[in-house]
Short mmCIF file of C-alpha atoms in Angstrom, two decimals:
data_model
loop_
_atom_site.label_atom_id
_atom_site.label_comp_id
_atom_site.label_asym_id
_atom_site.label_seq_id
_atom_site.Cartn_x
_atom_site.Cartn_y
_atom_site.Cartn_z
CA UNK A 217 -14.00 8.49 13.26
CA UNK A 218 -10.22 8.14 14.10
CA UNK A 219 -8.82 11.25 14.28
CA UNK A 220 -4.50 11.40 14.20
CA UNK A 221 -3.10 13.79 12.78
CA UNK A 222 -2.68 17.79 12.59
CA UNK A 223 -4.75 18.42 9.44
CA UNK A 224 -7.39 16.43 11.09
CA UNK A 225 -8.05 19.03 14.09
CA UNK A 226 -11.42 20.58 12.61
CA UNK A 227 -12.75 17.16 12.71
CA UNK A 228 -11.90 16.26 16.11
CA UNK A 229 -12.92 20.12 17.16
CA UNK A 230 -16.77 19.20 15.95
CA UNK A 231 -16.69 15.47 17.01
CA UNK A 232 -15.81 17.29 20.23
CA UNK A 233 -18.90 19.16 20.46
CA UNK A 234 -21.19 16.74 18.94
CA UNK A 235 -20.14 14.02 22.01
CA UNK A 236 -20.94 17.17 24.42
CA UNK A 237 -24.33 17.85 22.58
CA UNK A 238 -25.13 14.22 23.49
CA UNK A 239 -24.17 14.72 26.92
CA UNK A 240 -26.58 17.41 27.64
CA UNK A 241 -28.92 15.79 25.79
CA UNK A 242 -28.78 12.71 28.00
CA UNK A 243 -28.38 14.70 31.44
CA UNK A 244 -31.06 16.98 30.76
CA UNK A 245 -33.36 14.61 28.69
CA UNK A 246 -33.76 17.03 25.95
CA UNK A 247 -34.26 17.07 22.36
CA UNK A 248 -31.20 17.94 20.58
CA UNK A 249 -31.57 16.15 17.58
CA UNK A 250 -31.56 19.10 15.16
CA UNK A 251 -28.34 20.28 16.55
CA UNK A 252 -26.82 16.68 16.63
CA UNK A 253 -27.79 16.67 13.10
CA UNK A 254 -26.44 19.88 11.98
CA UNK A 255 -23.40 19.13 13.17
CA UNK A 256 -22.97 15.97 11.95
CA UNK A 257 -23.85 17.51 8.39
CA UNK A 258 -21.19 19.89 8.87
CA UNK A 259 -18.85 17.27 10.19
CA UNK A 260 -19.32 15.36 6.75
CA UNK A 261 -19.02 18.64 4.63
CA UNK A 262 -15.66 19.31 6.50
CA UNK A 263 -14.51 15.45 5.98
CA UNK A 264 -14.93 15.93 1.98
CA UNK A 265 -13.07 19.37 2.43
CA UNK A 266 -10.25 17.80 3.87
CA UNK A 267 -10.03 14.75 2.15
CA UNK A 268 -10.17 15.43 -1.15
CA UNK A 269 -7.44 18.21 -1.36
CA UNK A 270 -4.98 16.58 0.55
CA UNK A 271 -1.39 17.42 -0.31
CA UNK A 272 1.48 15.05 -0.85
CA UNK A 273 2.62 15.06 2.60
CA UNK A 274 -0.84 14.31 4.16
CA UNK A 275 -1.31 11.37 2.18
CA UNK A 276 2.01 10.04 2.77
CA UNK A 277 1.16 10.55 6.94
CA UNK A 278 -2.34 8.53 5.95
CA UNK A 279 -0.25 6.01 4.60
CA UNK A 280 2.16 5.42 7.48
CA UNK A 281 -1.25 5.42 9.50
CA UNK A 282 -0.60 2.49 12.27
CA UNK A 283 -3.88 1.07 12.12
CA UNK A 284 -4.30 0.82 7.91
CA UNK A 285 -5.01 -2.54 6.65
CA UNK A 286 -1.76 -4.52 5.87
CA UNK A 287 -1.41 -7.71 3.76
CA UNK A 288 -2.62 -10.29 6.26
CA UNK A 289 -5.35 -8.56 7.21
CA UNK A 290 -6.75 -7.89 3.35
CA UNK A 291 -5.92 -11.64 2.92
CA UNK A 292 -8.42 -12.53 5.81
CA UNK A 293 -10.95 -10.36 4.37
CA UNK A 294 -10.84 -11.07 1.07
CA UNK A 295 -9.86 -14.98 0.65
CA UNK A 296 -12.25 -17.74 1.54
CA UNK A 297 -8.73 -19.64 2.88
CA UNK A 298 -4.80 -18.59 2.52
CA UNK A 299 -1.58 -20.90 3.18
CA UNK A 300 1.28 -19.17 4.32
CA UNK A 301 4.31 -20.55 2.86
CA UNK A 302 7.63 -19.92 4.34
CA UNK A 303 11.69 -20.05 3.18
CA UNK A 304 14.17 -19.01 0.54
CA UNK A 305 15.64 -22.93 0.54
CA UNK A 306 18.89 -21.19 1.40
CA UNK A 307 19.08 -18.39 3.93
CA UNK A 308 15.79 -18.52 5.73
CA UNK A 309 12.50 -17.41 6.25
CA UNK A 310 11.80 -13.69 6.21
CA UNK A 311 9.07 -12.27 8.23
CA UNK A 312 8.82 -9.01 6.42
CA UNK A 313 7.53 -10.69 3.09
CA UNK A 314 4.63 -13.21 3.58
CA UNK A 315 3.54 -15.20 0.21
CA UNK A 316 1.38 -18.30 -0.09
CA UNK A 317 -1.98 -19.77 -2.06
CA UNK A 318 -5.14 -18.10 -1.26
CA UNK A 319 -8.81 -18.54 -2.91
CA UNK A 320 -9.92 -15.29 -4.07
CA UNK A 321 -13.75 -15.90 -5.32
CA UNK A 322 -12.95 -19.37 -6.18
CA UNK A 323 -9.54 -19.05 -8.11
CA UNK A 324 -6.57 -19.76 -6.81
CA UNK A 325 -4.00 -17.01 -6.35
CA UNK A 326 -0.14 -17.01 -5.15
CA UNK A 327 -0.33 -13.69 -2.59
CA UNK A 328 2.37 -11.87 -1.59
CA UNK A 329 2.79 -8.69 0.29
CA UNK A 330 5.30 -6.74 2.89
CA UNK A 331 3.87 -6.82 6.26
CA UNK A 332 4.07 -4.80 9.11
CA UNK A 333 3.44 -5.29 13.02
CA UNK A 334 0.70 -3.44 14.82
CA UNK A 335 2.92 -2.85 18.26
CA UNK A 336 6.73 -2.80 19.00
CA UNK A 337 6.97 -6.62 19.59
CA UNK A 338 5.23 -7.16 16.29
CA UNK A 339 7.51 -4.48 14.57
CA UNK A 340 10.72 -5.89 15.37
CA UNK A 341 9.24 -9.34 14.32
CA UNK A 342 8.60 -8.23 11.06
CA UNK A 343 11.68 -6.23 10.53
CA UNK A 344 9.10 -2.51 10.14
CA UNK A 345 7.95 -3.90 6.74
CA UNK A 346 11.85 -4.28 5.42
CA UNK A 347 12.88 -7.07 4.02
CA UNK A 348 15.83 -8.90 3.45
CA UNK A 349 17.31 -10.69 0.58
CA UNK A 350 15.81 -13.78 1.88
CA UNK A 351 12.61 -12.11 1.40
CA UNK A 352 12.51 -11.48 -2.24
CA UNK A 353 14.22 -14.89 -3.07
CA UNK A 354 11.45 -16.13 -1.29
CA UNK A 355 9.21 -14.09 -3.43
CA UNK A 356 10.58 -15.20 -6.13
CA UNK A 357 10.45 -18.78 -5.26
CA UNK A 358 6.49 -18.80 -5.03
CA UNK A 359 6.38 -16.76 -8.00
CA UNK A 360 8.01 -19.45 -9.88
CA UNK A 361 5.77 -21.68 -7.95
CA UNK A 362 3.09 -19.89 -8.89
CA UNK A 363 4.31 -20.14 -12.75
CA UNK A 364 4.69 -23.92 -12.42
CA UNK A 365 1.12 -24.51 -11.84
CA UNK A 366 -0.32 -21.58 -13.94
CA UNK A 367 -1.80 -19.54 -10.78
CA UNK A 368 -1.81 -16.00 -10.95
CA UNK A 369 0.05 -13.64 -8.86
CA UNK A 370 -0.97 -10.33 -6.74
CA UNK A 371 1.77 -8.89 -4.58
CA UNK A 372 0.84 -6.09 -1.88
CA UNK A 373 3.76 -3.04 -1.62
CA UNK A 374 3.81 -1.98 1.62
CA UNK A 375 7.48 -1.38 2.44
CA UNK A 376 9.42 1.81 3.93
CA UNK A 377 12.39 0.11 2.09
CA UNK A 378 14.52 -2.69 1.59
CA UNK A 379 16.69 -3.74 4.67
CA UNK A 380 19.69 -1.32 4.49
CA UNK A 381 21.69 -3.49 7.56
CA UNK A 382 25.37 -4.61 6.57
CA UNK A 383 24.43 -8.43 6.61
CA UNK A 384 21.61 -7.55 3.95
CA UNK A 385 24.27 -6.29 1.51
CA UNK A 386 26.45 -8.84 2.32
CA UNK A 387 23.72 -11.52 1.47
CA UNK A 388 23.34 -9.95 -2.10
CA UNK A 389 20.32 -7.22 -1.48
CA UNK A 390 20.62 -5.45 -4.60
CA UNK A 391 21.13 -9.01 -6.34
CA UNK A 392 18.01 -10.18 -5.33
CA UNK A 393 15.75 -6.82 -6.31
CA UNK A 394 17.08 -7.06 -9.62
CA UNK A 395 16.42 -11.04 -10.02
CA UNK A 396 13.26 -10.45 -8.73
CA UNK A 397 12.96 -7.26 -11.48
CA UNK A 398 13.98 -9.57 -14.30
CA UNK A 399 12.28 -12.91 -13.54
CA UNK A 400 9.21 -11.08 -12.66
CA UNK A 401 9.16 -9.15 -16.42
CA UNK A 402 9.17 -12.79 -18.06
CA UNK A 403 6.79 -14.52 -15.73
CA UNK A 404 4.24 -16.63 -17.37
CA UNK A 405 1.32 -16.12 -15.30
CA UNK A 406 -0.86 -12.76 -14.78
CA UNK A 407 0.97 -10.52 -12.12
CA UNK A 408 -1.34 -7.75 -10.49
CA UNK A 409 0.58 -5.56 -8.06
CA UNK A 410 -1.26 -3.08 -5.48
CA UNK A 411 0.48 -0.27 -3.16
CA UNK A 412 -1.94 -0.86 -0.10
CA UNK A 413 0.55 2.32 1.92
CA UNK A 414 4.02 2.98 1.27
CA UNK A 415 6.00 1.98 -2.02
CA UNK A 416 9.51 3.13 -1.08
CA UNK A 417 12.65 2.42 -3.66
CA UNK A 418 13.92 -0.74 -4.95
CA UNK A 419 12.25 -2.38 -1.77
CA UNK A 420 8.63 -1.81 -3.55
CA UNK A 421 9.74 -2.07 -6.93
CA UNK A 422 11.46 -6.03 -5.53
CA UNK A 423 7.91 -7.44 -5.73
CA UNK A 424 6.38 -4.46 -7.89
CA UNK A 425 6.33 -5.62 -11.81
CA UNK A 426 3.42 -6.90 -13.02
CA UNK A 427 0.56 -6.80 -15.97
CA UNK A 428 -1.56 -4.44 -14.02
CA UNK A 429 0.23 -1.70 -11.52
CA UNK A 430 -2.03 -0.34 -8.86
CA UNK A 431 -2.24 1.77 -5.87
CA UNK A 432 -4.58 2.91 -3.31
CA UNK A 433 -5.59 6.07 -3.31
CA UNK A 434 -3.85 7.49 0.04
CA UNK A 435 -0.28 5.11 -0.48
CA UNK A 436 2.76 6.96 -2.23
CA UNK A 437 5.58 5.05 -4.86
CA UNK A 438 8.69 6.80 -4.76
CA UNK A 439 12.53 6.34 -5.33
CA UNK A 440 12.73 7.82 -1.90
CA UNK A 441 11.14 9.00 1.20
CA UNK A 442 10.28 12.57 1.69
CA UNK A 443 11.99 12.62 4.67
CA UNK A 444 15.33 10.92 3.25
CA UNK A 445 14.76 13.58 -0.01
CA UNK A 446 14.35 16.32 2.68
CA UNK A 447 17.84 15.78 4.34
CA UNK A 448 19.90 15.27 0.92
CA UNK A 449 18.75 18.38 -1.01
CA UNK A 450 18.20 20.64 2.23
CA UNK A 451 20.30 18.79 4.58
CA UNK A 452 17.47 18.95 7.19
CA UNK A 453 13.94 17.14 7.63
CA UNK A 454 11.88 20.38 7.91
CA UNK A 455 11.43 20.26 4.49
CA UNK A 456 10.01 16.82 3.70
CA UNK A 457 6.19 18.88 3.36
CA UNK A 458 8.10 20.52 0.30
CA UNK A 459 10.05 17.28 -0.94
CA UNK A 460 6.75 15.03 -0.58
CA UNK A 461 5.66 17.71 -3.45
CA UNK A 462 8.56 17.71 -5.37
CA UNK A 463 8.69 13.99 -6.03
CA UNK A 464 4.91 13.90 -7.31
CA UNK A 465 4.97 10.35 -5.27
CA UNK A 466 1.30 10.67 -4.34
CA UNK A 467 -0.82 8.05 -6.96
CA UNK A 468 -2.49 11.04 -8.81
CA UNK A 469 0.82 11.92 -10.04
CA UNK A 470 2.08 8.36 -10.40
CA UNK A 471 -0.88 7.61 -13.05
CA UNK A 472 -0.86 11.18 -14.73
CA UNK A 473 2.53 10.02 -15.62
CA UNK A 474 1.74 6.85 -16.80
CA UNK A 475 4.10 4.95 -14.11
CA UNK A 476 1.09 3.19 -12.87
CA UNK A 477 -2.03 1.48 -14.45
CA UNK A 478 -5.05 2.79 -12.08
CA UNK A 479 -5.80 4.32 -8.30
CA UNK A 480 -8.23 2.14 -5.94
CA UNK A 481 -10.67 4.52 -4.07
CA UNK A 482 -10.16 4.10 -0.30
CA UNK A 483 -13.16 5.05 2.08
CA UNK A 484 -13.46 8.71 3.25
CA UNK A 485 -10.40 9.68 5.15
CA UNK A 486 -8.62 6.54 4.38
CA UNK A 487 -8.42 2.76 4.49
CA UNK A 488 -8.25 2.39 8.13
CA UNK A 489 -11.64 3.90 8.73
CA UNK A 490 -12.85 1.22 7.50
CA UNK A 491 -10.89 -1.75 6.69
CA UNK A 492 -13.98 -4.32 5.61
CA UNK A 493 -15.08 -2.19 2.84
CA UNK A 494 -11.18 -1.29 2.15
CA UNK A 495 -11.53 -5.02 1.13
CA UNK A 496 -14.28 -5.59 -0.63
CA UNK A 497 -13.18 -2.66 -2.99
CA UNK A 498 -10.16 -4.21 -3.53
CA UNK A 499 -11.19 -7.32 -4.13
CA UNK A 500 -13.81 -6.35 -6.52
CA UNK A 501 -10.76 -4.82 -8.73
CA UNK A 502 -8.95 -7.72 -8.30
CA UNK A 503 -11.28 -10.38 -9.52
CA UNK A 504 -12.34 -7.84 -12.24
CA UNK A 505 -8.36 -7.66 -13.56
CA UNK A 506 -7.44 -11.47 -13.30
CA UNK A 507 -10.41 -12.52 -14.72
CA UNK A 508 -9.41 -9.70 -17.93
CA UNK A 509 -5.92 -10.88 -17.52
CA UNK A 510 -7.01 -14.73 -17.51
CA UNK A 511 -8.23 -14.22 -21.23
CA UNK A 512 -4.81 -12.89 -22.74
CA UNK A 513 -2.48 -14.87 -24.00
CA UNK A 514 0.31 -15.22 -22.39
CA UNK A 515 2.64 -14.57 -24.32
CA UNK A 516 1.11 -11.36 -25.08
CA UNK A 517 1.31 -10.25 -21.83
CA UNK A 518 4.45 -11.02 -21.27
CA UNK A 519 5.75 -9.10 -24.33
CA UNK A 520 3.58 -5.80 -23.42
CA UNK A 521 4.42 -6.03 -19.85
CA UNK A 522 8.41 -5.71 -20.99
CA UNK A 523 7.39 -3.01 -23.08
CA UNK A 524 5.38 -0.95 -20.54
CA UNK A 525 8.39 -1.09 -18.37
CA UNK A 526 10.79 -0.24 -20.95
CA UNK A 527 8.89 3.13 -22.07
CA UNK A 528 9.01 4.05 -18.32
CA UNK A 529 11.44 7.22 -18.29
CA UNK A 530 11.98 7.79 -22.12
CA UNK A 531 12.20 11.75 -23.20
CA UNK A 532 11.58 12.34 -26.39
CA UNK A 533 12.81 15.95 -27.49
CA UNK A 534 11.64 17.70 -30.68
#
């Protein structure tokens, strides 16, 4: 059981004493089995506790988690091979935004995802997960590579935002989100696109329009971070527990509004418990929604994928 953060302490309090239990056991060659089990029964009761009534901010922590699951590791878990392709053909080659051909249960797919690093080198390698124009016009170049040869597309959101650096806006940022949000509307192949952790602004919504919308059940989708939200309307971050509920970002919200199509179940106390079965659930939803999606017409799809995204943010007042 990894055990990070505050909300967590009554977990690591009786994983504590169920290590200890097994200590005496061992040193004093006693039977302790009945206590080792009770405790562990009352470990589990306390996990479900936890877990299921998390708040907004908790699962936005859980999300940020630094050992959860990020694209390339799903895509070695779930793909019997993947090619990484690389470049925009005109700036260069991101390292926030990975994309290439995978075989997912026998079909080819075009993948692509935001990805993260796992220690500081890796980090600053892959820009924290932001990308940079580059990035989505490379996106959108092996979407349209995808189109040419009738493949299917899944993207993985996964992003604390687009690159917000001077040279990014100078390079056309905001041109290349809203390329990406119009080509992507009229592209005719099936797009599935999954928030595996965070889904934050335009940077998430760059690779983020597709047939079927999903998230996992601990990531967030927001205009904007809790923390950002936090210092505009307070002018401090102390509030961010308090903004995190205020922008009903958490994917229970997102689908009881009807901004998204469906949550994914993640393991008990989140993906990174268990990243293998994180996996297979995923790609069991996966297969199950391009092989529904491979029977449409696509035409069809295109048409009710405009109009699912148009009807996003209508009021209609009696």
């Amino acid at each position: 059981m990894k055990i990070t953060f505050d909300f967590e302490k009554p977990l690591a309090e009786l994983q504590g004493q169920i290590e200890k239990v097994k200590q005496v056991e061992e040193k004093n060659k006693l039977d302790m089995s009945a206590t080792v089990a009770e405790l562990e029964a009352k470990m589990e009761t306390t996990k479900k506790e936890i877990y299921t009534n998390l708040t907004g901010w908790q699962k936005v922590q859980i999300s940020r988690h630094p050992e959860r699951p990020y694209t390339l590791q799903y895509l070695e878990l779930m793909c019997d091979d993947f090619i990484e392709l690389h470049g925009d053909r005109t700036v260069g080659d991101d390292k926030a935004i990975i994309g290439g051909f995978g075989t997912l249960n026998g079909q080819t797919v075009m993948f692509i995802g935001h990805q993260k690093g796992r220690n500081t080198k890796e980090r600053q390698y892959r820009n924290f997960g932001m990308a940079n124009p580059e990035g989505y016009r490379k996106a959108l170049r092996l979407m349209k590579m995808a189109e040419k040869f009738g493949k299917p597309v899944v993207t993985l959101i996964d992003t604390p935002g687009a690159f917000p650096g001077l040279e990014a806006e100078e390079r056309g940022q905001g041109e290349a989100i809203a390329r990406n949000l119009l080509e992507m509307a009229v592209l005719k192949v099936p797009v599935i696109c999954v928030v595996i952790g965070e889904g934050a602004s335009g940077g998430a919504l760059g690779i983020g329009i597709g047939d079927r919308v999903l998230m996992l059940d601990n990531s967030w989708y927001s205009v904007i971070s809790p923390e950002n939200c936090s210092t505009i309307l307070f002018k401090t971050w102390e509030q961010k527990e308090r903004a995190a509920e205020m922008l009903k970002l958490t994917s229970t919200e997102m689908l009881k509004n009807n901004l998204i199509d469906g949550v994914i179940k993640e393991p008990l106390g989140g993906a990174h418990q268990d990243p293998v079965a994180m996996a297979a659930i995923l790609k069991k939803q996966l297969i199950k929604d391009l092989k529904n999606l491979g029977e449409r017409n696509v035409d069809e799809l295109v048409a009710e994928r405009i109009e699912k995204f148009c009807n996003m943010g209508v009021v209609e007042e009696d």
